[in-house]
Coordinates of C-alpha atoms in Angstrom, one line a residue:
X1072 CA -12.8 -0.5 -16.2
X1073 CA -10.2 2.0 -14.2
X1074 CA -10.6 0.2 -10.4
X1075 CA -10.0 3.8 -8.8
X1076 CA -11.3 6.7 -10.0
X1077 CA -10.0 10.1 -8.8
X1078 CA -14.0 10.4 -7.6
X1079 CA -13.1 8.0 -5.3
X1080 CA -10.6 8.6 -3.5
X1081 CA -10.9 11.0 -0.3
X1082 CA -8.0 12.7 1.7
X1083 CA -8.5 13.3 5.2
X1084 CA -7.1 16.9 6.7
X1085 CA -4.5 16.0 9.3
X1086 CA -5.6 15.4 12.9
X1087 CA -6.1 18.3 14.9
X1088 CA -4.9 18.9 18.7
X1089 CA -8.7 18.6 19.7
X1090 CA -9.1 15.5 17.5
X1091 CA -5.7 14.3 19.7
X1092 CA -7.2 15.3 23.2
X1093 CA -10.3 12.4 22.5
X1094 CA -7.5 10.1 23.4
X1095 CA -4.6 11.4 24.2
X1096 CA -3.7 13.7 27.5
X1097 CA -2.1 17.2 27.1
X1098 CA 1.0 16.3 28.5
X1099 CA 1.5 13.4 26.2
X1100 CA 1.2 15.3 23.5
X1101 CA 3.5 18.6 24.5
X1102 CA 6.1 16.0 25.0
X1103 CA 6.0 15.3 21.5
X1104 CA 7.1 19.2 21.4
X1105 CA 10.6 17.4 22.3
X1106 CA 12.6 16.2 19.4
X1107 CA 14.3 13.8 21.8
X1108 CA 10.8 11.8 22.5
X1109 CA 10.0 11.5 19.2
X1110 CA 13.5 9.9 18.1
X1111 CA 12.7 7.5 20.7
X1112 CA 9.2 6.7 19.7
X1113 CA 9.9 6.6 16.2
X1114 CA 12.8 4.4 16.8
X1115 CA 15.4 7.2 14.6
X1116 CA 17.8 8.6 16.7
X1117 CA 19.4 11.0 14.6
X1118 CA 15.6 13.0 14.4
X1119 CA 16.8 14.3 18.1
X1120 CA 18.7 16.8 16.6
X1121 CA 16.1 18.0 14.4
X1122 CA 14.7 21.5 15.4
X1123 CA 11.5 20.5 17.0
X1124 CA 9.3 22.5 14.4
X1125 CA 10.8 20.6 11.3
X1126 CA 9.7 17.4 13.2
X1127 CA 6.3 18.4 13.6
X1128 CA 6.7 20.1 9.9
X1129 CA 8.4 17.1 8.3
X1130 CA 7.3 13.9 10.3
X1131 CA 4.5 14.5 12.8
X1132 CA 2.3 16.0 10.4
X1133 CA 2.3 12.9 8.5
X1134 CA 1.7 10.5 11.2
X1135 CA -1.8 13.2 12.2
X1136 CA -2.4 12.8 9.1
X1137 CA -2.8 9.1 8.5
X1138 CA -4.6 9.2 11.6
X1139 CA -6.8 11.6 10.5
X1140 CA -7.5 8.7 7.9
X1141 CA -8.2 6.0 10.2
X1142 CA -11.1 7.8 11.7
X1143 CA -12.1 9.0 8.3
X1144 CA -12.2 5.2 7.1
X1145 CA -14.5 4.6 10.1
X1146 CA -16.9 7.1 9.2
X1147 CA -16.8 5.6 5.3
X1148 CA -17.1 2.6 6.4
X1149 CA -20.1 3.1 8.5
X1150 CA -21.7 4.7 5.3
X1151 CA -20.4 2.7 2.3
X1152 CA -19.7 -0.8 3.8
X1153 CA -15.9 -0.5 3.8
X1154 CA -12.7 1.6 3.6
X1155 CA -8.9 1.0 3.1
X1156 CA -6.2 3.4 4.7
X1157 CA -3.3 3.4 3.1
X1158 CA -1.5 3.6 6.1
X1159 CA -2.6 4.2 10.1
X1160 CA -3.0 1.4 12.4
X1161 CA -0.3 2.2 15.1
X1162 CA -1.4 -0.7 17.3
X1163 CA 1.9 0.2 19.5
X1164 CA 0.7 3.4 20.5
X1165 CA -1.6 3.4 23.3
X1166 CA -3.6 7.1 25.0
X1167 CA -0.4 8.1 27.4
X1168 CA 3.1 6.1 25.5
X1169 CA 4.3 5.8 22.4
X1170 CA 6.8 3.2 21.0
X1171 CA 7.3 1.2 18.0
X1172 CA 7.2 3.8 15.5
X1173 CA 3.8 4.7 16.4
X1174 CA 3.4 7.8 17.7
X1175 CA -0.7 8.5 17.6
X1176 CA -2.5 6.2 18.9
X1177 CA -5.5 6.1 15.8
X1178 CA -7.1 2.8 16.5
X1179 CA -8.1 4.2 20.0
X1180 CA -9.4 7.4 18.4
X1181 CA -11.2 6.0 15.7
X1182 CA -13.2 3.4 18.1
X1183 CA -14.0 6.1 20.9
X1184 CA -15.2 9.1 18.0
X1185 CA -17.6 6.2 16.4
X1186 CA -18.8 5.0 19.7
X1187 CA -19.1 8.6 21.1
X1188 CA -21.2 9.8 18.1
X1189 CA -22.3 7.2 15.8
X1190 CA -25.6 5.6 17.6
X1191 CA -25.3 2.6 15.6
X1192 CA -21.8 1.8 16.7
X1193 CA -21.6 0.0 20.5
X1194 CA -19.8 -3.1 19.4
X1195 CA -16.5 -3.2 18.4
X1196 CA -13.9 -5.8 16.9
X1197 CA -10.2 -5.0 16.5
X1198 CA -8.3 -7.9 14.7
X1199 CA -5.1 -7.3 14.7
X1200 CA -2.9 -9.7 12.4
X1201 CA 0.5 -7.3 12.3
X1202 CA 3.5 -9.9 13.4
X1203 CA 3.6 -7.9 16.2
X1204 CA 1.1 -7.7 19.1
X1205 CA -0.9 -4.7 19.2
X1206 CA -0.2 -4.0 22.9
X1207 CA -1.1 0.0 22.3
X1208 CA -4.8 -0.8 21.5
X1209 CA -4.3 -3.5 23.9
X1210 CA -3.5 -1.2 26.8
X1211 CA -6.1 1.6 25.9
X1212 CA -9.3 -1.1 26.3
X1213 CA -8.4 -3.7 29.1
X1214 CA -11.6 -4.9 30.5
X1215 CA -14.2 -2.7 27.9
X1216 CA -16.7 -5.2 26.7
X1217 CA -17.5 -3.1 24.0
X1218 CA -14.1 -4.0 22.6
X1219 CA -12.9 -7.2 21.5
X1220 CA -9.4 -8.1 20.3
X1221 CA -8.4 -10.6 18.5
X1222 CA -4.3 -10.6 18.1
X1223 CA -2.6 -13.2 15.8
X1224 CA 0.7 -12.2 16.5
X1225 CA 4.4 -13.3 16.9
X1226 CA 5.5 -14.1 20.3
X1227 CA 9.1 -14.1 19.7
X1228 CA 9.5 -10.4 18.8
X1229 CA 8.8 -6.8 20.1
X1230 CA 6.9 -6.2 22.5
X1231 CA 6.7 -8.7 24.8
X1232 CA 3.6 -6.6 26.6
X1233 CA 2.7 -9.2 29.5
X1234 CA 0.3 -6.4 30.9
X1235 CA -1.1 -5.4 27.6
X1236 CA -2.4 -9.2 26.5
X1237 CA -4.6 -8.7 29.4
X1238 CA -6.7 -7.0 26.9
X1239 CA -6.6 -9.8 24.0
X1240 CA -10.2 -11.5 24.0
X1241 CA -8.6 -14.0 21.5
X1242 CA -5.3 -14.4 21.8
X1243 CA -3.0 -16.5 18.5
X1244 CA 0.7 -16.9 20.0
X1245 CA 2.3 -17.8 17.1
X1246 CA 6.6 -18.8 16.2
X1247 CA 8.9 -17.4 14.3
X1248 CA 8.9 -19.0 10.6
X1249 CA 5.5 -19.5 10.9
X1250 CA 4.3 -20.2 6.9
X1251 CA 0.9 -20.1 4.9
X1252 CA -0.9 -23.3 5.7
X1253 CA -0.9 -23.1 9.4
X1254 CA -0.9 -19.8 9.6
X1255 CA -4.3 -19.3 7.5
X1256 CA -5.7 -22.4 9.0
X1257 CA -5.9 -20.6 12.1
X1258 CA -6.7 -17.5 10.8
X1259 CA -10.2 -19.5 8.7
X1260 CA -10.7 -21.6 12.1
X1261 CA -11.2 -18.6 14.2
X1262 CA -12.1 -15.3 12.3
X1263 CA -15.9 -16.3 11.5
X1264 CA -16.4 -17.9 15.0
X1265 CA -15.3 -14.6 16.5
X1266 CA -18.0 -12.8 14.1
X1267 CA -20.7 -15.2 15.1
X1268 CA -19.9 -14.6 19.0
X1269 CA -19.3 -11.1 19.2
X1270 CA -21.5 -10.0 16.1
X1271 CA -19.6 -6.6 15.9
X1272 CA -20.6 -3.1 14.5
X1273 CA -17.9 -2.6 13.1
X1274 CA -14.4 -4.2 12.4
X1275 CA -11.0 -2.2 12.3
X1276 CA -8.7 -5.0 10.6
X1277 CA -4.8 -4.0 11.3
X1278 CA -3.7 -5.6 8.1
X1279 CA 0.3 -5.6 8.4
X1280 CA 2.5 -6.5 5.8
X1281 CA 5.6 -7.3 7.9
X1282 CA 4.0 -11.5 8.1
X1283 CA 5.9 -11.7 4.7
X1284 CA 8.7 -14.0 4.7
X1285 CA 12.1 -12.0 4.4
X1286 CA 10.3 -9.1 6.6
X1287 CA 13.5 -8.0 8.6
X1288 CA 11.0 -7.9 12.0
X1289 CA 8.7 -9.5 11.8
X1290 CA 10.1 -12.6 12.0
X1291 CA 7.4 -14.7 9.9
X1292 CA 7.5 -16.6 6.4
X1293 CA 4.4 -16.2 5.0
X1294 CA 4.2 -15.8 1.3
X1295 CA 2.9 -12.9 -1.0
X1296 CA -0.2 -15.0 -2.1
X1297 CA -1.2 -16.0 1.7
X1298 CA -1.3 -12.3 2.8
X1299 CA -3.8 -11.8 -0.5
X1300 CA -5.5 -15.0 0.9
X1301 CA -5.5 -13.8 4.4
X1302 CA -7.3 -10.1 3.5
X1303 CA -9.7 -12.3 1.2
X1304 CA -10.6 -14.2 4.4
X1305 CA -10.9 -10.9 5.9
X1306 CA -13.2 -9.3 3.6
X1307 CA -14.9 -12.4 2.8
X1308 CA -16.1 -13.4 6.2
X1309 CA -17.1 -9.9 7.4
X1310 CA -19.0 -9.1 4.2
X1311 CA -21.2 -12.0 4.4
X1312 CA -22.8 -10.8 7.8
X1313 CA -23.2 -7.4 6.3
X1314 CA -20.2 -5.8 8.5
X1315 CA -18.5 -2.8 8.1
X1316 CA -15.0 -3.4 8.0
X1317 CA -11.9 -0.7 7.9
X1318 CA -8.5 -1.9 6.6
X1319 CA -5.5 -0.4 8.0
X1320 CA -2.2 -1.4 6.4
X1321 CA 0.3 -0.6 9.6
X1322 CA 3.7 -2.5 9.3
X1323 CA 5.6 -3.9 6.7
X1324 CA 9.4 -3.1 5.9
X1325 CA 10.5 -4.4 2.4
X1326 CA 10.0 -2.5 -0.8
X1327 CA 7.5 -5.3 -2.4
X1328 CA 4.8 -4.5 0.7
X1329 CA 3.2 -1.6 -1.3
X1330 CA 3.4 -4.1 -4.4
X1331 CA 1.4 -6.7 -1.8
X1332 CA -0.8 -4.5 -0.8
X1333 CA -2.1 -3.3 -4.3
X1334 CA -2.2 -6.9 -5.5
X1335 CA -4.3 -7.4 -2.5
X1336 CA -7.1 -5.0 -2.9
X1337 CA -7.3 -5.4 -6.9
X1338 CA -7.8 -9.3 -5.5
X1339 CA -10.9 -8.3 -3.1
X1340 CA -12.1 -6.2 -5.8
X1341 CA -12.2 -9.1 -8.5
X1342 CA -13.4 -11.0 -5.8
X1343 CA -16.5 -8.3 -5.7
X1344 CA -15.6 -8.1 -2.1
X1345 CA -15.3 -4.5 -2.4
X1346 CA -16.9 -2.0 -4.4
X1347 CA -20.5 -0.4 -5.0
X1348 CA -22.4 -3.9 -5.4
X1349 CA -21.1 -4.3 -1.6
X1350 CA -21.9 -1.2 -0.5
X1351 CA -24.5 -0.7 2.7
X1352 CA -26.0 1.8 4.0
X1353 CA -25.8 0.9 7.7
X1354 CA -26.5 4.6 9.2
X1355 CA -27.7 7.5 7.7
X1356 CA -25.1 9.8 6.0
X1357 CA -26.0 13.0 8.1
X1358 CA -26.3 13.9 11.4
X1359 CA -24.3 11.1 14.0
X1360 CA -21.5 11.1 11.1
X1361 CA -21.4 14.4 10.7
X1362 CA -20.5 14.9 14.7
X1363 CA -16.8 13.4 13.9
X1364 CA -14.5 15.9 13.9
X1365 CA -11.9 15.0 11.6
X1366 CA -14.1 16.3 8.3
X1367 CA -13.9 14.7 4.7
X1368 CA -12.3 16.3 1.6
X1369 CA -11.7 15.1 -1.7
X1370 CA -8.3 14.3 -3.0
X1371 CA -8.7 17.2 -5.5
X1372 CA -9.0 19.8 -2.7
X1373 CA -6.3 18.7 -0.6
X1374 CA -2.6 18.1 -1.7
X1375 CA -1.5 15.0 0.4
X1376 CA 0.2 12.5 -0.4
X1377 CA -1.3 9.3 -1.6
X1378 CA -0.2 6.9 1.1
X1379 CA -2.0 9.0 3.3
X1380 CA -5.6 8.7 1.8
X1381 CA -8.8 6.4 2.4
X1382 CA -10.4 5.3 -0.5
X1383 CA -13.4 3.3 -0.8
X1384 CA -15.6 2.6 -4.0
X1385 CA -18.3 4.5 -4.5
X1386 CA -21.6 4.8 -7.0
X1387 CA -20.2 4.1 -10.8

């Protein structure tokens, strides 16, 4: 059996200003309107002499666009039990500053659209296991119980956010060279007890890549087969207490990531942690969902490109 149809794939439209404005303040984004800010966010200096409307043509338009996705995955996830984006989770960008190639600050809009119109949604877990701390999200829900963060990070490397871990409920300082065993010893020692604690509504895992060993920031050694182990964990734990759960794949700079990450969700597949035998209907399809703004569209009706879209299984 094909594991992804083209049924089952969905393409969000890009997020709009309004969408933005949920989060972000107006002057925040009409700096963005300066080629010169966004080289500095996105960390590429020569994009500052870019003509401002190729920027928001050529790279801006992407980043709404995976944003777009994030809240999208929220709203599948709420209705089919989960949902992978293949990209979003800009845990560096937080409602007024961006930084660390992050420039939209999705995690924050995804969490305040669900809580805003989904009933069923007042409880929130972010777990956050990029190498580095997630000090946007961080920022953006400082003392809001309906939040809870757990951040497994690197506390060697970018950001060093002192302020930020003020908003970590759990917080996993880990070293540089960090490798499997310890690493997914702490992640099985304190995942489920976080679950049985908090007992979420909904999880928004910020699944980065850049743990792998080699990853030229993130500064970690942990193999190919303990990230797949580490999503398993993941998936495994939240899907036994019949949470949804929406995987963002965030950061990750070596060409075998995107070879990771697909070995990782055939494994949760084969592992019938994802799929239509999981699938729960947690909240009615119609009206609270329908209140998001950021609209669903299937991949045939909308040209983007791949990395871009949610996906989540279906009814076979």
């Amino acid at each position: 059996m094909k594991l992804i149809r083209s049924d089952e794939v969905v393409a969000p439209i890009e997020a709009t200003e309004n969408d933005l404005l949920v989060v972000h303040p107006n002057t925040y984004l009409k700096s963005l309107k300066w080629s010169l800010t966004v080289a500095n966010i996105i960390e590429v200096p020569p994009v500052a002499l870019l003509p401002n409307f190729i920027v928001q043509r050529r790279i801006l338009k992407a980043f709404r666009c995976q944003t777009g996705g994030t809240v999208l995955a929220g709203k599948l996830a709420l209705e089919r039990g989960w949902a992978i984006n293949i990209g979003g989770g800009f845990h560096h960008c937080s409602r007024d500053s961006g930084g660390g190639f992050c420039v939209y600050a999705d995690i924050t809009l995804c969490l305040k659209m669900l809580i805003q119109h989904v009933d069923s949604v007042r409880k929130a877990a972010i777990i956050d296991l990029d190498a580095h701390q997630g000090n946007g999200h961080e920022r953006d829900f400082v003392n809001n119980s309906n939040i809870y963060i757990m951040d497994v990070y690197n506390a060697d490397i970018y950001p060093h956010d002192k302020d930020a871990r003020r908003g970590i409920d759990k917080e996993i300082r880990i070293r540089s060279g960090e490798r499997d065993d310890r690493y997914l010893k702490l992640i099985k020692l304190n995942y489920p007890a976080v679950l049985d604690a908090v007992k979420p509504d909904i999880v928004i895992y910020n699944a980065g890549t850049d743990i792998l060993d080699g990853d030229p920031l993130g500064g970690l050694c942990v193999s190919a087969q303990g990230i797949i182990k580490r999503d398993e964990i993941i998936f495994k734990e939240t899907r036994l207490r019949n949470i949804p759960i929406v995987m963002l794949t965030s950061g990750g700079y070596q060409k075998s990531n995107a070879q990771i990450i697909a070995d990782s969700i055939i494994n949760l597949h084969q592992k019938n942690l994802i799929g239509n035998e999981y699938a729960v209907k947690l909240v009615s399809a119609d009206q609270s969902l329908e209140r998001l703004s950021v609209k669903e569209h299937t991949l045939e009706t909308l040209g983007h490109d791949t990395r871009y879209c949610t996906f989540s299984v279906g009814n076979e």
